PDB file of C-alpha atoms and ligand atoms in Angstrom:
ATOM      1  CA  UNK A   1      -8.472   0.268  21.768  1.00  0.00           C
ATOM      2  CA  UNK A   2      -8.025  -0.405  18.428  1.00  0.00           C
ATOM      3  CA  UNK A   3      -4.859   1.204  16.680  1.00  0.00           C
ATOM      4  CA  UNK A   4      -2.907   0.398  13.552  1.00  0.00           C
ATOM      5  CA  UNK A   5       0.772   0.678  14.354  1.00  0.00           C
ATOM      6  CA  UNK A   6       3.821   0.773  11.756  1.00  0.00           C
ATOM      7  CA  UNK A   7       6.818  -1.860  12.552  1.00  0.00           C
ATOM      8  CA  UNK A   8       9.558  -0.459  10.357  1.00  0.00           C
ATOM      9  CA  UNK A   9      11.578  -2.835   8.609  1.00  0.00           C
ATOM     10  CA  UNK A  10      14.360  -3.090   6.167  1.00  0.00           C
ATOM     11  CA  UNK A  11      15.402   0.367   4.984  1.00  0.00           C
ATOM     12  CA  UNK A  12      11.964   1.564   4.000  1.00  0.00           C
ATOM     13  CA  UNK A  13       8.995  -1.281   4.706  1.00  0.00           C
ATOM     14  CA  UNK A  14       6.243  -0.906   7.138  1.00  0.00           C
ATOM     15  CA  UNK A  15       4.894  -4.010   8.411  1.00  0.00           C
ATOM     16  CA  UNK A  16       1.376  -2.990   9.981  1.00  0.00           C
ATOM     17  CA  UNK A  17       0.010  -4.272  13.084  1.00  0.00           C
ATOM     18  CA  UNK A  18      -3.656  -3.965  13.828  1.00  0.00           C
ATOM     19  CA  UNK A  19      -3.643  -3.895  17.437  1.00  0.00           C
ATOM     20  CA  UNK A  20      -6.683  -4.906  19.641  1.00  0.00           C
ATOM     21  CA  UNK A  21      -5.892  -5.068  23.435  1.00  0.00           C
ATOM     22  CA  UNK A  22      -3.307  -7.687  23.591  1.00  0.00           C
ATOM     23  CA  UNK A  23      -3.655  -9.192  20.423  1.00  0.00           C
ATOM     24  CA  UNK A  24      -3.355  -8.234  16.742  1.00  0.00           C
ATOM     25  CA  UNK A  25      -2.942  -9.007  12.790  1.00  0.00           C
ATOM     26  CA  UNK A  26       0.292  -8.626  11.262  1.00  0.00           C
ATOM     27  CA  UNK A  27       0.148  -7.319   7.787  1.00  0.00           C
ATOM     28  CA  UNK A  28       3.005  -8.009   5.260  1.00  0.00           C
ATOM     29  CA  UNK A  29       5.743  -9.176   7.777  1.00  0.00           C
ATOM     30  CA  UNK A  30       8.889  -9.206   5.697  1.00  0.00           C
ATOM     31  CA  UNK A  31      11.021  -9.986   8.530  1.00  0.00           C
ATOM     32  CA  UNK A  32      10.061 -11.559  11.683  1.00  0.00           C
ATOM     33  CA  UNK A  33      12.996  -9.898  14.066  1.00  0.00           C
ATOM     34  CA  UNK A  34      11.622  -6.627  14.015  1.00  0.00           C
ATOM     35  CA  UNK A  35       7.725  -7.614  14.229  1.00  0.00           C
ATOM     36  CA  UNK A  36       9.184 -10.248  17.470  1.00  0.00           C
ATOM     37  CA  UNK A  37      11.083  -7.228  19.235  1.00  0.00           C
ATOM     38  CA  UNK A  38       7.754  -5.137  19.014  1.00  0.00           C
ATOM     39  CA  UNK A  39       5.443  -8.166  20.238  1.00  0.00           C
ATOM     40  CA  UNK A  40       7.853  -8.410  23.070  1.00  0.00           C
ATOM     41  CA  UNK A  41       8.138  -4.888  24.056  1.00  0.00           C
ATOM     42  CA  UNK A  42       4.352  -4.412  24.016  1.00  0.00           C
ATOM     43  CA  UNK A  43       3.513  -7.239  25.494  1.00  0.00           C
ATOM     44  CA  UNK A  44       0.871  -8.637  22.581  1.00  0.00           C
ATOM     45  CA  UNK A  45       0.986 -11.380  20.234  1.00  0.00           C
ATOM     46  CA  UNK A  46      -0.422 -11.924  16.803  1.00  0.00           C
ATOM     47  CA  UNK A  47      -3.819 -13.601  16.022  1.00  0.00           C
ATOM     48  CA  UNK A  48      -3.615 -13.781  12.380  1.00  0.00           C
ATOM     49  CA  UNK A  49      -1.000 -12.658   9.342  1.00  0.00           C
ATOM     50  CA  UNK A  50      -2.363 -10.995   6.419  1.00  0.00           C
ATOM     51  CA  UNK A  51      -0.415 -10.971   3.169  1.00  0.00           C
ATOM     52  CA  UNK A  52      -0.831  -8.887   0.394  1.00  0.00           C
ATOM     53  CA  UNK A  53       1.453 -10.290  -2.515  1.00  0.00           C
ATOM     54  CA  UNK A  54       4.515 -12.951  -2.526  1.00  0.00           C
ATOM     55  CA  UNK A  55       7.445 -10.599  -2.469  1.00  0.00           C
ATOM     56  CA  UNK A  56      10.187 -11.574   0.249  1.00  0.00           C
ATOM     57  CA  UNK A  57      10.026  -8.267   1.699  1.00  0.00           C
ATOM     58  CA  UNK A  58       6.353  -8.813   2.531  1.00  0.00           C
ATOM     59  CA  UNK A  59       6.318 -12.104   3.128  1.00  0.00           C
ATOM     60  CA  UNK A  60       9.761 -13.593   4.400  1.00  0.00           C
ATOM     61  CA  UNK A  61       9.328 -13.504   8.194  1.00  0.00           C
ATOM     62  CA  UNK A  62       6.117 -15.403   8.070  1.00  0.00           C
ATOM     63  CA  UNK A  63       7.694 -19.007   8.862  1.00  0.00           C
ATOM     64  CA  UNK A  64       9.731 -17.701  11.947  1.00  0.00           C
ATOM     65  CA  UNK A  65       6.628 -16.176  13.412  1.00  0.00           C
ATOM     66  CA  UNK A  66       4.532 -19.346  12.904  1.00  0.00           C
ATOM     67  CA  UNK A  67       7.267 -21.235  14.543  1.00  0.00           C
ATOM     68  CA  UNK A  68       6.297 -19.095  17.735  1.00  0.00           C
ATOM     69  CA  UNK A  69       2.824 -18.570  17.103  1.00  0.00           C
ATOM     70  CA  UNK A  70       0.874 -20.902  14.550  1.00  0.00           C
ATOM     71  CA  UNK A  71      -1.967 -18.046  13.784  1.00  0.00           C
ATOM     72  CA  UNK A  72      -3.908 -18.391  10.371  1.00  0.00           C
ATOM     73  CA  UNK A  73      -2.527 -16.797   7.544  1.00  0.00           C
ATOM     74  CA  UNK A  74      -4.504 -14.989   5.026  1.00  0.00           C
ATOM     75  CA  UNK A  75      -3.157 -14.339   1.463  1.00  0.00           C
ATOM     76  CA  UNK A  76      -3.611 -14.468  -2.177  1.00  0.00           C
ATOM     77  CA  UNK A  77      -5.056 -17.492  -3.731  1.00  0.00           C
ATOM     78  CA  UNK A  78      -2.887 -17.227  -6.899  1.00  0.00           C
ATOM     79  CA  UNK A  79       0.713 -16.497  -5.250  1.00  0.00           C
ATOM     80  CA  UNK A  80       2.767 -18.654  -3.339  1.00  0.00           C
ATOM     81  CA  UNK A  81       2.964 -17.471   0.416  1.00  0.00           C
ATOM     82  CA  UNK A  82       4.579 -19.313   3.134  1.00  0.00           C
ATOM     83  CA  UNK A  83       2.180 -20.982   5.539  1.00  0.00           C
ATOM     84  CA  UNK A  84      -0.710 -19.622   3.825  1.00  0.00           C
ATOM     85  CA  UNK A  85      -4.424 -21.258   5.458  1.00  0.00           C
ATOM     86  CA  UNK A  86      -6.871 -19.128   3.900  1.00  0.00           C
ATOM     87  CA  UNK A  87      -6.646 -18.021   0.145  1.00  0.00           C
ATOM     88  CA  UNK A  88      -8.192 -15.084  -0.954  1.00  0.00           C
ATOM     89  CA  UNK A  89      -9.456 -13.929  -4.346  1.00  0.00           C
ATOM     90  CA  UNK A  90     -11.461 -10.545  -5.189  1.00  0.00           C
ATOM     91  CA  UNK A  91     -14.956 -10.447  -3.869  1.00  0.00           C
ATOM     92  CA  UNK A  92     -14.347 -12.692  -0.926  1.00  0.00           C
ATOM     93  CA  UNK A  93     -14.817 -11.413   2.699  1.00  0.00           C
ATOM     94  CA  UNK A  94     -13.561 -12.716   5.741  1.00  0.00           C
ATOM     95  CA  UNK A  95     -13.249 -11.835   9.544  1.00  0.00           C
ATOM     96  CA  UNK A  96     -10.070 -11.580  11.249  1.00  0.00           C
ATOM     97  CA  UNK A  97     -10.326 -14.321  14.113  1.00  0.00           C
ATOM     98  CA  UNK A  98      -9.540 -12.773  17.612  1.00  0.00           C
ATOM     99  CA  UNK A  99      -9.891  -9.427  15.803  1.00  0.00           C
ATOM    100  CA  UNK A 100     -12.988  -7.385  15.416  1.00  0.00           C
ATOM    101  CA  UNK A 101     -12.379  -6.564  11.910  1.00  0.00           C
ATOM    102  CA  UNK A 102     -13.918  -7.932   8.492  1.00  0.00           C
ATOM    103  CA  UNK A 103     -11.932  -7.118   5.357  1.00  0.00           C
ATOM    104  CA  UNK A 104     -13.290  -7.332   1.557  1.00  0.00           C
ATOM    105  CA  UNK A 105     -10.538  -8.531  -0.583  1.00  0.00           C
ATOM    106  CA  UNK A 106      -9.857  -6.816  -4.022  1.00  0.00           C
ATOM    107  CA  UNK A 107      -7.783  -8.162  -6.775  1.00  0.00           C
ATOM    108  CA  UNK A 108      -5.433  -6.018  -7.807  1.00  0.00           C
ATOM    109  CA  UNK A 109      -2.872  -7.189 -10.337  1.00  0.00           C
ATOM    110  CA  UNK A 110       0.189  -5.442 -11.835  1.00  0.00           C
ATOM    111  CA  UNK A 111       2.876  -5.109  -9.424  1.00  0.00           C
ATOM    112  CA  UNK A 112       2.478  -8.876  -8.962  1.00  0.00           C
ATOM    113  CA  UNK A 113      -0.218 -10.926 -11.203  1.00  0.00           C
ATOM    114  CA  UNK A 114      -2.125 -11.964  -7.836  1.00  0.00           C
ATOM    115  CA  UNK A 115      -1.896  -9.053  -5.907  1.00  0.00           C
ATOM    116  CA  UNK A 116      -4.781  -8.539  -3.484  1.00  0.00           C
ATOM    117  CA  UNK A 117      -5.467  -5.460  -1.364  1.00  0.00           C
ATOM    118  CA  UNK A 118      -7.826  -5.546   1.741  1.00  0.00           C
ATOM    119  CA  UNK A 119     -10.406  -2.947   2.421  1.00  0.00           C
ATOM    120  CA  UNK A 120     -12.639  -2.794   5.876  1.00  0.00           C
ATOM    121  CA  UNK A 121     -13.300  -0.773   9.071  1.00  0.00           C
ATOM    122  CA  UNK A 122     -10.841  -0.788  11.939  1.00  0.00           C
ATOM    123  CA  UNK A 123     -11.066   1.391  14.926  1.00  0.00           C
ATOM    124  CA  UNK A 124     -14.156   2.958  13.376  1.00  0.00           C
ATOM    125  CA  UNK A 125     -12.372   3.848  10.257  1.00  0.00           C
ATOM    126  CA  UNK A 126     -11.965   2.750   6.943  1.00  0.00           C
ATOM    127  CA  UNK A 127      -8.745   1.403   6.125  1.00  0.00           C
ATOM    128  CA  UNK A 128      -6.784  -0.168   3.136  1.00  0.00           C
ATOM    129  CA  UNK A 129      -3.958  -2.374   3.159  1.00  0.00           C
ATOM    130  CA  UNK A 130      -2.438  -2.076  -0.714  1.00  0.00           C
ATOM    131  CA  UNK A 131       1.193  -3.443  -0.406  1.00  0.00           C
ATOM    132  CA  UNK A 132       2.773  -2.342  -3.211  1.00  0.00           C
ATOM    133  CA  UNK A 133      -0.051  -1.631  -5.811  1.00  0.00           C
ATOM    134  CA  UNK A 134      -1.146   2.091  -4.381  1.00  0.00           C
ATOM    135  CA  UNK A 135       1.986   4.211  -2.652  1.00  0.00           C
ATOM    136  CA  UNK A 136       1.517   7.292  -1.069  1.00  0.00           C
ATOM    137  CA  UNK A 137       2.286   9.547  -4.190  1.00  0.00           C
ATOM    138  CA  UNK A 138       2.933   6.970  -6.219  1.00  0.00           C
ATOM    139  CA  UNK A 139       2.106   3.315  -7.255  1.00  0.00           C
ATOM    140  CA  UNK A 140       4.268   0.104  -7.418  1.00  0.00           C
ATOM    141  CA  UNK A 141       6.508  -0.864 -10.737  1.00  0.00           C
ATOM    142  CA  UNK A 142       5.081  -3.467 -13.046  1.00  0.00           C
ATOM    143  CA  UNK A 143       6.839  -6.430 -12.485  1.00  0.00           C
ATOM    144  CA  UNK A 144       4.539  -9.133 -13.290  1.00  0.00           C
ATOM    145  CA  UNK A 145       1.365  -7.044 -14.760  1.00  0.00           C
ATOM    146  CA  UNK A 146       0.320  -5.101 -17.662  1.00  0.00           C
ATOM    147  CA  UNK A 147      -0.506  -1.183 -17.641  1.00  0.00           C
ATOM    148  CA  UNK A 148      -3.878  -1.692 -18.333  1.00  0.00           C
ATOM    149  CA  UNK A 149      -4.388  -4.113 -15.575  1.00  0.00           C
ATOM    150  CA  UNK A 150      -2.107  -1.654 -12.905  1.00  0.00           C
ATOM    151  CA  UNK A 151      -4.275   0.892 -14.223  1.00  0.00           C
ATOM    152  CA  UNK A 152      -7.842  -0.966 -13.473  1.00  0.00           C
ATOM    153  CA  UNK A 153      -6.295  -1.944 -10.357  1.00  0.00           C
ATOM    154  CA  UNK A 154      -5.496   1.314  -9.138  1.00  0.00           C
ATOM    155  CA  UNK A 155      -9.037   2.926 -10.773  1.00  0.00           C
ATOM    156  CA  UNK A 156     -10.797   0.657  -8.061  1.00  0.00           C
ATOM    157  CA  UNK A 157      -8.942   1.733  -5.148  1.00  0.00           C
ATOM    158  CA  UNK A 158      -9.629   5.220  -6.177  1.00  0.00           C
ATOM    159  CA  UNK A 159     -13.479   4.525  -5.950  1.00  0.00           C
ATOM    160  CA  UNK A 160     -13.249   3.434  -2.304  1.00  0.00           C
ATOM    161  CA  UNK A 161     -14.645   6.132   0.194  1.00  0.00           C
ATOM    162  CA  UNK A 162     -12.766   9.287  -0.114  1.00  0.00           C
ATOM    163  CA  UNK A 163     -11.891   9.052   3.957  1.00  0.00           C
ATOM    164  CA  UNK A 164     -10.086   5.607   3.592  1.00  0.00           C
ATOM    165  CA  UNK A 165      -6.975   5.852   5.107  1.00  0.00           C
ATOM    166  CA  UNK A 166      -4.230   3.985   2.882  1.00  0.00           C
ATOM    167  CA  UNK A 167      -1.541   1.904   4.429  1.00  0.00           C
ATOM    168  CA  UNK A 168       0.985   0.800   1.889  1.00  0.00           C
ATOM    169  CA  UNK A 169       4.106  -1.368   2.139  1.00  0.00           C
ATOM    170  CA  UNK A 170       6.862   1.426   1.978  1.00  0.00           C
ATOM    171  CA  UNK A 171       7.681   4.713   3.190  1.00  0.00           C
ATOM    172  CA  UNK A 172       8.535   6.156  -0.556  1.00  0.00           C
ATOM    173  CA  UNK A 173       6.246   9.572  -0.491  1.00  0.00           C
ATOM    174  CA  UNK A 174       8.720  12.156  -0.703  1.00  0.00           C
ATOM    175  CA  UNK A 175      10.596  10.651  -3.599  1.00  0.00           C
ATOM    176  CA  UNK A 176       7.134  10.018  -5.117  1.00  0.00           C
ATOM    177  CA  UNK A 177       6.076  13.691  -4.411  1.00  0.00           C
ATOM    178  CA  UNK A 178       9.189  14.899  -6.153  1.00  0.00           C
ATOM    179  CA  UNK A 179       7.884  12.966  -9.502  1.00  0.00           C
ATOM    180  CA  UNK A 180       4.478  14.361  -9.077  1.00  0.00           C
ATOM    181  CA  UNK A 181       5.748  17.828  -8.664  1.00  0.00           C
ATOM    182  CA  UNK A 182       7.524  17.170 -11.875  1.00  0.00           C
ATOM    183  CA  UNK A 183       4.427  16.122 -13.831  1.00  0.00           C
ATOM    184  CA  UNK A 184       1.940  18.912 -11.861  1.00  0.00           C
ATOM    185  CA  UNK A 185       4.440  21.653 -10.894  1.00  0.00           C
ATOM    186  CA  UNK A 186       1.777  24.077 -10.487  1.00  0.00           C
ATOM    187  CA  UNK A 187      -0.405  22.155  -8.307  1.00  0.00           C
ATOM    188  CA  UNK A 188      -1.113  23.865  -4.826  1.00  0.00           C
ATOM    189  CA  UNK A 189      -2.433  21.022  -3.134  1.00  0.00           C
ATOM    190  CA  UNK A 190       0.478  18.595  -4.185  1.00  0.00           C
ATOM    191  CA  UNK A 191       2.845  21.425  -2.879  1.00  0.00           C
ATOM    192  CA  UNK A 192       1.202  21.918   0.266  1.00  0.00           C
ATOM    193  CA  UNK A 193       1.155  17.939   0.781  1.00  0.00           C
ATOM    194  CA  UNK A 194       5.049  17.980  -0.055  1.00  0.00           C
ATOM    195  CA  UNK A 195       5.785  20.554   2.830  1.00  0.00           C
ATOM    196  CA  UNK A 196       3.607  18.797   5.106  1.00  0.00           C
ATOM    197  CA  UNK A 197       5.192  15.135   4.541  1.00  0.00           C
ATOM    198  CA  UNK A 198       8.574  17.024   4.215  1.00  0.00           C
ATOM    199  CA  UNK A 199       8.038  17.919   7.988  1.00  0.00           C
ATOM    200  CA  UNK A 200       7.046  14.686   9.106  1.00  0.00           C
ATOM    201  CA  UNK A 201      10.336  13.151   7.877  1.00  0.00           C
ATOM    202  CA  UNK A 202      12.291  15.754   9.333  1.00  0.00           C
ATOM    203  CA  UNK A 203      10.807  14.796  12.712  1.00  0.00           C
ATOM    204  CA  UNK A 204      11.245  10.975  11.972  1.00  0.00           C
ATOM    205  CA  UNK A 205       7.385  10.461  11.425  1.00  0.00           C
ATOM    206  CA  UNK A 206       5.906   8.005   8.975  1.00  0.00           C
ATOM    207  CA  UNK A 207       3.805   9.833   6.251  1.00  0.00           C
ATOM    208  CA  UNK A 208       1.594   6.748   6.074  1.00  0.00           C
ATOM    209  CA  UNK A 209      -1.029   6.605   6.043  1.00  0.00           C
ATOM    210  CA  UNK A 210      -2.750   8.835   4.041  1.00  0.00           C
ATOM    211  CA  UNK A 211      -6.311   8.732   2.212  1.00  0.00           C
ATOM    212  CA  UNK A 212      -7.775   8.287  -0.705  1.00  0.00           C
ATOM    213  CA  UNK A 213      -9.227  12.012  -1.168  1.00  0.00           C
ATOM    214  CA  UNK A 214      -5.502  12.993  -0.784  1.00  0.00           C
ATOM    215  CA  UNK A 215      -4.234  10.439  -3.388  1.00  0.00           C
ATOM    216  CA  UNK A 216      -6.816  11.475  -5.546  1.00  0.00           C
ATOM    217  CA  UNK A 217      -6.021  15.146  -5.451  1.00  0.00           C
ATOM    218  CA  UNK A 218      -2.141  14.675  -5.622  1.00  0.00           C
ATOM    219  CA  UNK A 219      -1.289  11.197  -6.921  1.00  0.00           C
ATOM    220  CA  UNK A 220      -0.460  11.517 -10.263  1.00  0.00           C
ATOM    221  CA  UNK A 221      -0.919   7.909 -11.431  1.00  0.00           C
ATOM    222  CA  UNK A 222      -4.381   8.224  -9.968  1.00  0.00           C
ATOM    223  CA  UNK A 223      -5.061  11.035 -12.230  1.00  0.00           C
ATOM    224  CA  UNK A 224      -3.530   9.857 -15.709  1.00  0.00           C
ATOM    225  CA  UNK A 225      -6.997  10.556 -16.839  1.00  0.00           C
ATOM    226  CA  UNK A 226      -6.965  14.077 -16.451  1.00  0.00           C
ATOM    227  CA  UNK A 227      -6.025  16.422 -19.597  1.00  0.00           C
ATOM    228  CA  UNK A 228      -3.333  18.248 -17.556  1.00  0.00           C
ATOM    229  CA  UNK A 229      -1.637  15.051 -16.538  1.00  0.00           C
ATOM    230  CA  UNK A 230      -1.772  13.194 -19.896  1.00  0.00           C
ATOM    231  CA  UNK A 231      -0.776  16.446 -21.827  1.00  0.00           C
ATOM    232  CA  UNK A 232       2.506  16.534 -19.107  1.00  0.00           C
ATOM    233  CA  UNK A 233       2.664  12.467 -20.114  1.00  0.00           C
ATOM    234  CA  UNK A 234       2.947  13.069 -23.739  1.00  0.00           C
ATOM    235  CA  UNK A 235       4.950  16.193 -23.561  1.00  0.00           C
ATOM    236  CA  UNK A 236       7.653  14.168 -21.715  1.00  0.00           C
ATOM    237  CA  UNK A 237       7.137  10.858 -23.868  1.00  0.00           C
ATOM    238  CA  UNK A 238       7.537  13.260 -26.878  1.00  0.00           C
ATOM    239  CA  UNK A 239       4.302  11.536 -28.657  1.00  0.00           C
ATOM    240  CA  UNK A 240       0.627  11.823 -28.404  1.00  0.00           C
ATOM    241  CA  UNK A 241      -1.145   9.384 -25.735  1.00  0.00           C
ATOM    242  CA  UNK A 242      -4.428   7.816 -27.120  1.00  0.00           C
ATOM    243  CA  UNK A 243      -6.082   7.152 -23.906  1.00  0.00           C
ATOM    244  CA  UNK A 244      -5.961   6.760 -20.344  1.00  0.00           C
ATOM    245  CA  UNK A 245      -4.098   3.550 -20.276  1.00  0.00           C
ATOM    246  CA  UNK A 246      -1.565   4.915 -22.514  1.00  0.00           C
ATOM    247  CA  UNK A 247      -1.141   8.277 -20.240  1.00  0.00           C
ATOM    248  CA  UNK A 248      -0.653   5.997 -17.191  1.00  0.00           C
ATOM    249  CA  UNK A 249       1.733   3.976 -18.818  1.00  0.00           C
ATOM    250  CA  UNK A 250       3.644   6.797 -20.076  1.00  0.00           C
ATOM    251  CA  UNK A 251       3.862   8.091 -16.592  1.00  0.00           C
ATOM    252  CA  UNK A 252       4.858   4.780 -14.953  1.00  0.00           C
ATOM    253  CA  UNK A 253       7.873   4.746 -17.573  1.00  0.00           C
ATOM    254  CA  UNK A 254       8.674   8.441 -16.942  1.00  0.00           C
ATOM    255  CA  UNK A 255       8.804   7.795 -13.168  1.00  0.00           C
ATOM    256  CA  UNK A 256      11.234   4.426 -13.978  1.00  0.00           C
ATOM    257  CA  UNK A 257      13.936   6.476 -15.164  1.00  0.00           C
ATOM    258  CA  UNK A 258      13.227   9.704 -12.814  1.00  0.00           C
TER     259      UNK A 258
HETATM  260 ZN1   ZN B   1       6.496  -5.964  -3.950  1.00  0.00          ZN
END
């Protein structure tokens, strides 16, 4: 049976394990220790490692995993990924060896310059692994890219099928939704999501994955083109915002100090 399992790491990272029987692919293993503990506990072994971007909390565990399991490492061509054997760029399509899964690669610069997202089908469901680009209820900080790039990246992800499951790299949802509610305080759908996700966290459950449909309905960073969201961003910035990119950039700056 195919399933996608979160392996919590550090304070709020999720390393994802795409399990099929006794093997699986490990996505963004920032720390090897919890991955090895998981594999030993479940009697599974990795068949591949997938990386979305070069930050240490996403790739730091790769060398220790490779020392024990010398599996292929798929990662962005334009970033330094430890042990990478398969360099990926937008438009590529690849099969994960040992797993019944094919992924399309999408270039999503902004958080980092060479960040990629992986879109495919697993367990009969469209799934997206988007690292620190699209978060549930929010988006990543712009460390290496421009607002233009990030807005284009997020827009490409927003155009994926609405039922796509969104697997991001961190459990940031509640903090993101607090900000989203400041932007759109009267949104009933956002209010309902906040109640649901709070209940999940109270029970210690992950709020990830969400879906593209839910993100489009409630994530302000996918909604910067809408008049009501642009108006809120302009009110906070204290000046008019000329276009969608300016609206997105103002939202991102607002969130940085929220
Ligand atoms: Zn990152």
